[in-house]
Amino acid sequence: MIPAILPTYNRAPLAFVSGEGAWLVERDGRRFLDMGAGIAVNVLGHAHPALTAALTAQAGQLWHTSNLYEIPQQQALAERLVAATFADTCFFTNSGTEACELAVKMARKYWTAKGQPDRHVVLAFTGSFHGRSSAGIAAAGSKKMVDGFGPLLPGFRHLPFGDHDALRAAMAEPDVAAVILEPIQGEGGIVLVPDQCLKGLRDLCDETGALMILDEVQCGMGRTGRLFAHEWAGVAPDIMMVAKGIGGGFPLGALLATEDAAGAMTAGTHGSTYGGNPLACAVGNAVMEIVADDAFLADVRRKAGLLRQGLEGLVASHPDVFERVRGSGLMLGLRCRVPVPDVVAAAHGQEMCIVPAADDTVRLLPPLNLTDDDIREALARLDRAAAALAEQAGAA
Ligand SMILES: *Cc1c(COP(=O)(O)O)cnc(C)c1O
């Protein structure tokens, strides 16, 4: 018999009933150290007083009115995002994949408005992840995600990750509207696009006119120690997808764009019933208030250094379990020499949450406000998990 919940997820047999900071309480009372933050969502951990206050104050006042009316909380959040980024304008969604939908629509509308509707192809990279909507799976193109769901949304072309010659050739095609990529692939296993490559891509986009769409759903909102990861490379996209961390756990996403890229999106061309509603934006403003701050981001970089250094030490002391560390800021991957599900289970055994990824990698995506003690505790627990795995492997 099919379960009451459509069985599309592989869930751990854990249920958390409360949380505080980087800690979660399981229904049996055990306290888990949360180094996954709901897949990079809980940027300020659990039950952050400022977020709880913003949400409860708004909840007592007004939940939802729809985008038929002005929403002051949404206006304030848009102004914050515009002030803090390359963008001139924002559209609010409820998720990352909805931001992907709009990114693709916006790129196509842009060229249609310029009298070039045949310029509709979006270039994307293997190993990427842009969500589970039709545009998202067509963009990512991985077999696991698209199999059986055809016909797929047409107009996507896939390029091998890191092949500059292939990229240059693909960008020269006259039907290319845009290129979409994650500055750091998350689901794909914490794979960084080197700064030089992002710069090179920006140059190619400037030469050809193709729009540069960055998916910062996972790597954005302070995760790398800058508000957005592309800032490290000193380049700006034309369009950027944001979600996950922006709501701190409340469903919220956004599509940010330059005035030029967004120019054809006039009244009636796109919409969302919930997108940017008062509850979501009250929380979004509270998140931005804390995260879009130089001192906060500097502390993320400092803590990222501590965690990374500790992880390098773990790789050195458990060479049979871990291969290497990669990533940026508090978006770190540990490439494993043992099966990833075993590593996740061993972490659960030590009462710690980590997130699996492709490419034999586990991800550490902790709340950005975890403490130095939390970091030391995470390293100690990972050390014990690795020792248990090494023992199992030895016994097998
Ligand atoms: C999670 C994710 C998405 C999809 O976001 P949803 O809110 O699950 O739709 C898109 N892109 C990236 C890079 C992500 O990590």
XYZ file of C-alpha atoms and ligand atoms in Angstrom:
411
model
C 0.000 0.000 0.000
C 1.314 3.448 -0.850
C 2.240 5.449 2.256
C 0.112 8.449 3.221
C 3.057 10.634 2.177
C 4.143 10.101 -1.428
C 7.356 8.132 -0.975
C 9.735 10.381 -2.954
C 12.116 10.981 -0.055
C 14.667 8.803 1.699
C 14.122 9.907 5.267
C 16.162 9.173 8.358
C 14.076 7.706 11.198
C 14.413 10.918 13.205
C 11.853 13.586 14.035
C 12.803 16.825 15.687
C 10.371 18.568 17.963
C 12.228 21.719 18.972
C 15.462 23.555 18.424
C 17.662 26.347 19.655
C 20.661 27.809 17.869
C 22.541 25.010 16.145
C 20.816 22.333 18.238
C 17.785 20.159 17.575
C 15.848 18.031 20.050
C 14.654 14.640 18.825
C 11.248 13.386 20.027
C 13.069 10.952 22.345
C 14.882 13.877 24.012
C 18.332 13.421 22.430
C 20.042 16.672 21.384
C 21.476 16.716 17.849
C 24.039 19.209 16.602
C 22.596 20.567 13.362
C 25.378 20.919 10.792
C 22.875 20.783 7.914
C 20.520 23.633 8.822
C 17.642 22.129 6.858
C 19.847 22.150 3.721
C 21.358 25.622 4.151
C 18.007 27.124 5.123
C 18.232 27.922 8.851
C 21.006 30.507 8.401
C 20.352 31.834 11.910
C 19.725 28.455 13.485
C 16.555 27.473 15.278
C 14.250 29.714 17.310
C 16.344 32.837 16.744
C 14.710 35.486 18.986
C 14.687 38.216 16.305
C 13.122 35.929 13.696
C 10.588 34.513 16.121
C 9.656 38.038 17.196
C 9.292 39.246 13.598
C 7.128 36.281 12.640
C 4.891 36.314 15.705
C 4.393 40.081 15.559
C 3.348 39.816 11.913
C 1.215 36.737 12.619
C -0.792 38.701 15.167
C -1.356 41.505 12.682
C -1.871 40.263 9.140
C -0.884 37.085 7.295
C -1.763 37.526 3.678
C -3.385 39.970 1.328
C -2.079 38.904 -2.141
C -0.181 40.885 -4.708
C -3.374 42.678 -5.698
C -2.287 45.199 -3.068
C 0.854 46.918 -1.933
C 2.786 44.971 0.705
C 5.023 47.293 2.739
C 7.088 44.411 4.173
C 7.762 43.219 0.614
C 8.725 46.720 -0.522
C 11.151 47.030 2.402
C 12.762 43.655 1.645
C 13.095 44.502 -2.047
C 14.801 47.783 -1.176
C 17.192 45.983 1.173
C 18.126 43.428 -1.492
C 18.554 46.082 -4.177
C 20.735 48.173 -1.855
C 22.915 45.179 -0.932
C 23.456 43.706 -4.413
C 24.002 44.319 -8.140
C 20.244 44.144 -8.658
C 17.805 46.926 -9.529
C 14.635 44.919 -8.966
C 13.273 41.763 -7.253
C 10.403 39.335 -7.623
C 9.471 37.192 -4.627
C 8.690 33.498 -4.843
C 8.130 30.731 -2.293
C 11.014 28.534 -3.361
C 14.200 28.257 -5.364
C 12.708 26.385 -8.261
C 10.091 29.097 -8.778
C 12.944 31.580 -9.033
C 14.424 29.311 -11.724
C 11.135 29.380 -13.642
C 11.162 33.148 -13.675
C 14.847 33.344 -14.573
C 14.232 31.268 -17.697
C 11.030 33.159 -18.590
C 12.760 36.497 -18.073
C 15.698 35.553 -20.313
C 13.368 34.458 -23.115
C 11.134 37.510 -22.786
C 14.224 39.710 -22.886
C 15.201 38.454 -26.324
C 11.630 38.377 -27.595
C 11.261 42.039 -26.641
C 14.446 42.731 -28.578
C 12.864 41.154 -31.661
C 14.946 37.966 -31.418
C 12.531 35.270 -30.170
C 14.726 32.539 -31.676
C 17.368 33.416 -29.138
C 15.799 31.185 -26.498
C 18.391 28.566 -25.548
C 19.650 28.418 -21.963
C 23.070 26.857 -21.449
C 23.485 24.849 -18.257
C 26.129 22.609 -16.710
C 26.253 18.946 -15.860
C 26.085 18.221 -12.141
C 23.996 21.302 -11.465
C 20.732 21.512 -9.525
C 18.073 24.155 -10.043
C 15.034 22.608 -8.367
C 12.282 20.213 -9.387
C 9.969 22.275 -11.579
C 9.861 21.605 -15.320
C 12.353 24.372 -16.050
C 14.532 23.313 -13.103
C 14.855 19.677 -14.180
C 15.292 20.627 -17.836
C 18.057 23.030 -16.827
C 19.908 20.536 -14.636
C 19.266 17.688 -17.039
C 20.422 14.863 -14.791
C 19.025 11.484 -15.802
C 17.719 10.728 -12.313
C 15.629 13.895 -12.275
C 14.269 13.870 -15.831
C 13.706 10.152 -16.490
C 10.068 9.466 -17.321
C 8.981 13.084 -17.162
C 9.226 13.839 -20.866
C 8.668 15.678 -23.054
C 11.005 18.045 -21.288
C 10.820 21.798 -21.603
C 12.838 22.448 -24.775
C 15.588 25.001 -25.240
C 18.320 23.830 -22.877
C 21.807 22.759 -23.841
C 24.167 21.085 -21.395
C 27.878 21.583 -21.092
C 30.470 19.595 -19.183
C 31.518 21.407 -16.029
C 34.934 23.072 -16.337
C 35.415 22.698 -20.114
C 36.279 26.219 -21.274
C 36.593 25.362 -24.960
C 33.156 23.731 -25.001
C 31.719 26.769 -23.253
C 33.316 29.198 -25.659
C 31.981 27.222 -28.648
C 28.489 26.934 -27.143
C 28.319 30.639 -26.350
C 29.094 31.455 -29.985
C 25.798 29.898 -31.141
C 23.355 32.607 -32.214
C 20.348 31.106 -30.376
C 21.809 31.390 -26.863
C 19.687 33.557 -24.570
C 21.395 32.942 -21.260
C 23.683 30.727 -19.244
C 22.672 29.438 -15.820
C 25.005 28.104 -13.136
C 25.632 27.765 -9.426
C 28.841 29.541 -8.350
C 29.226 26.540 -6.022
C 27.335 23.392 -6.927
C 25.549 22.207 -3.799
C 23.655 19.005 -4.575
C 26.409 18.197 -7.060
C 28.925 17.783 -4.244
C 30.242 21.242 -3.260
C 32.029 21.973 -6.514
C 33.407 25.492 -6.890
C 33.541 27.512 -10.063
C 36.968 29.196 -9.819
C 36.838 33.014 -9.714
C 38.758 33.181 -12.990
C 36.104 31.057 -14.709
C 33.260 33.255 -13.445
C 35.152 36.281 -14.747
C 35.732 34.552 -18.090
C 32.060 33.682 -18.303
C 31.095 37.273 -17.543
C 33.350 38.412 -20.402
C 31.781 35.873 -22.771
C 28.304 37.061 -21.770
C 29.333 40.666 -22.379
C 30.718 39.754 -25.811
C 27.665 37.795 -26.939
C 24.917 39.587 -25.020
C 23.788 36.346 -23.357
C 22.395 36.907 -19.870
C 24.324 35.490 -16.928
C 21.992 33.775 -14.456
C 23.533 32.752 -11.147
C 21.747 30.281 -8.916
C 22.712 31.337 -5.385
C 19.850 29.468 -3.750
C 22.286 27.405 -1.668
C 25.561 29.375 -1.678
C 24.009 32.812 -1.129
C 22.744 34.662 1.961
C 26.095 34.859 3.715
C 27.005 31.178 3.424
C 30.479 31.795 1.951
C 31.236 34.759 4.208
C 30.069 37.260 1.617
C 26.387 38.068 1.212
C 26.501 36.347 -2.200
C 29.192 33.969 -3.434
C 29.788 35.735 -6.765
C 31.107 38.766 -4.854
C 34.352 36.828 -4.259
C 35.017 36.865 -8.014
C 34.258 40.560 -8.351
C 31.678 39.979 -11.075
C 27.939 40.528 -11.092
C 25.281 38.477 -12.866
C 22.322 39.895 -14.807
C 19.871 37.663 -12.970
C 20.220 35.818 -9.660
C 18.084 33.186 -7.947
C 17.860 33.292 -4.157
C 15.877 31.122 -1.724
C 16.749 28.749 1.155
C 18.534 31.053 3.638
C 16.582 34.204 2.770
C 13.587 33.089 4.838
C 15.639 31.491 7.627
C 13.166 28.573 7.566
C 10.057 30.369 6.366
C 9.368 29.513 2.695
C 10.671 32.443 0.649
C 12.636 32.913 -2.535
C 13.527 35.783 -4.803
C 14.673 36.547 -8.291
C 16.974 39.548 -8.487
C 17.784 41.259 -11.772
C 19.237 44.317 -13.399
C 16.904 46.850 -14.926
C 18.070 45.830 -18.400
C 17.489 42.077 -17.891
C 14.083 42.632 -16.282
C 12.922 45.281 -18.725
C 10.386 43.164 -20.611
C 8.594 41.835 -17.511
C 5.660 44.214 -17.497
C 2.325 43.993 -15.644
C 0.619 40.648 -16.138
C 3.670 38.783 -17.489
C 4.335 36.887 -14.252
C 2.837 36.431 -10.796
C 2.459 34.408 -7.635
C -0.383 34.205 -5.140
C 1.788 33.829 -2.060
C 5.109 35.183 -3.304
C 6.420 37.823 -0.905
C 3.465 37.782 1.470
C 3.606 39.734 4.747
C 4.590 36.755 6.923
C 7.433 35.664 4.639
C 8.756 39.179 4.141
C 8.591 40.054 7.839
C 10.993 37.163 8.414
C 13.063 37.994 5.313
C 13.642 41.516 6.582
C 14.714 40.196 9.991
C 17.159 37.784 8.313
C 18.641 40.529 6.106
C 18.947 42.858 9.080
C 21.352 40.406 10.713
C 23.082 38.685 7.798
C 23.708 41.647 5.484
C 26.203 43.092 7.924
C 29.981 43.313 7.502
C 30.785 42.263 11.077
C 28.442 39.258 10.856
C 29.965 38.181 7.539
C 33.513 38.657 8.867
C 32.636 36.343 11.741
C 31.278 33.768 9.275
C 34.662 33.866 7.517
C 36.514 33.476 10.805
C 34.382 30.505 11.889
C 34.660 28.981 8.436
C 38.443 29.044 8.883
C 38.155 27.196 12.205
C 35.826 24.552 10.794
C 37.863 24.041 7.662
C 41.120 23.698 9.584
C 39.496 21.117 11.857
C 38.132 19.185 8.890
C 41.564 19.116 7.236
C 42.822 17.587 10.475
C 40.061 14.949 10.374
C 40.966 14.051 6.799
C 44.584 13.618 7.900
C 43.667 11.425 10.874
C 41.033 9.326 9.038
C 42.490 8.808 5.554
C 40.480 5.605 5.075
C 37.196 7.435 5.621
C 37.713 10.937 4.208
C 39.561 11.937 1.072
C 39.537 15.715 1.151
C 37.734 18.916 2.095
C 36.363 21.347 -0.431
C 34.067 24.319 -0.489
C 33.971 27.881 0.686
C 32.932 29.542 3.916
C 30.373 27.485 5.815
C 29.522 25.498 2.684
C 31.970 22.643 3.048
C 32.097 19.187 1.560
C 33.961 16.130 2.751
C 34.716 13.717 -0.035
C 34.379 10.240 1.424
C 36.082 6.928 0.761
C 33.172 5.024 2.291
C 29.535 5.147 1.152
C 27.898 8.514 1.879
C 24.778 6.975 3.487
C 27.084 5.213 5.969
C 28.758 8.514 6.868
C 25.408 10.243 7.371
C 24.206 7.338 9.526
C 27.429 7.394 11.565
C 26.936 11.126 12.150
C 23.384 10.421 13.303
C 24.881 7.829 15.651
C 26.903 10.671 17.190
C 23.779 12.869 17.358
C 24.750 15.194 14.557
C 23.001 16.130 11.293
C 24.962 16.386 8.027
C 23.673 16.415 4.458
C 24.484 13.935 1.690
C 25.448 15.183 -1.777
C 26.411 13.632 -5.080
C 29.958 12.698 -5.971
C 30.739 10.766 -2.752
C 30.491 13.920 -0.696
C 28.788 14.860 2.554
C 27.945 18.516 3.145
C 28.351 20.673 6.205
C 25.982 23.644 5.918
C 25.613 24.767 9.532
C 23.694 27.769 10.797
C 25.899 30.810 10.127
C 25.586 31.855 13.780
C 26.888 28.613 15.277
C 29.361 29.178 18.085
C 33.041 28.265 18.310
C 32.038 25.628 20.858
C 29.540 24.202 18.360
C 32.375 23.923 15.827
C 34.630 22.109 18.304
C 31.743 19.816 19.207
C 30.995 19.103 15.537
C 34.629 18.171 14.924
C 34.684 15.901 17.982
C 31.494 14.158 16.867
C 32.739 13.755 13.290
C 35.976 12.330 14.677
C 34.032 9.709 16.643
C 31.798 8.979 13.636
C 34.870 8.460 11.454
C 36.481 6.198 14.065
C 33.296 4.097 14.162
C 33.266 3.895 10.341
C 36.933 2.896 10.217
C 36.256 0.163 12.772
C 33.280 -1.139 10.745
C 35.389 -1.132 7.586
C 38.172 -2.987 9.418
C 35.720 -5.580 10.748
C 34.127 -6.131 7.332
C 17.631 23.865 -3.224
C 18.067 24.442 -4.522
C 17.141 24.816 -5.513
C 15.671 24.541 -5.383
O 15.085 25.211 -4.320
P 13.628 24.743 -3.801
O 13.287 25.773 -2.777
O 13.793 23.353 -3.274
O 12.729 24.780 -4.974
C 17.614 25.414 -6.643
N 18.921 25.644 -6.811
C 19.843 25.320 -5.887
C 21.275 25.610 -6.117
C 19.445 24.689 -4.712
O 20.359 24.314 -3.801
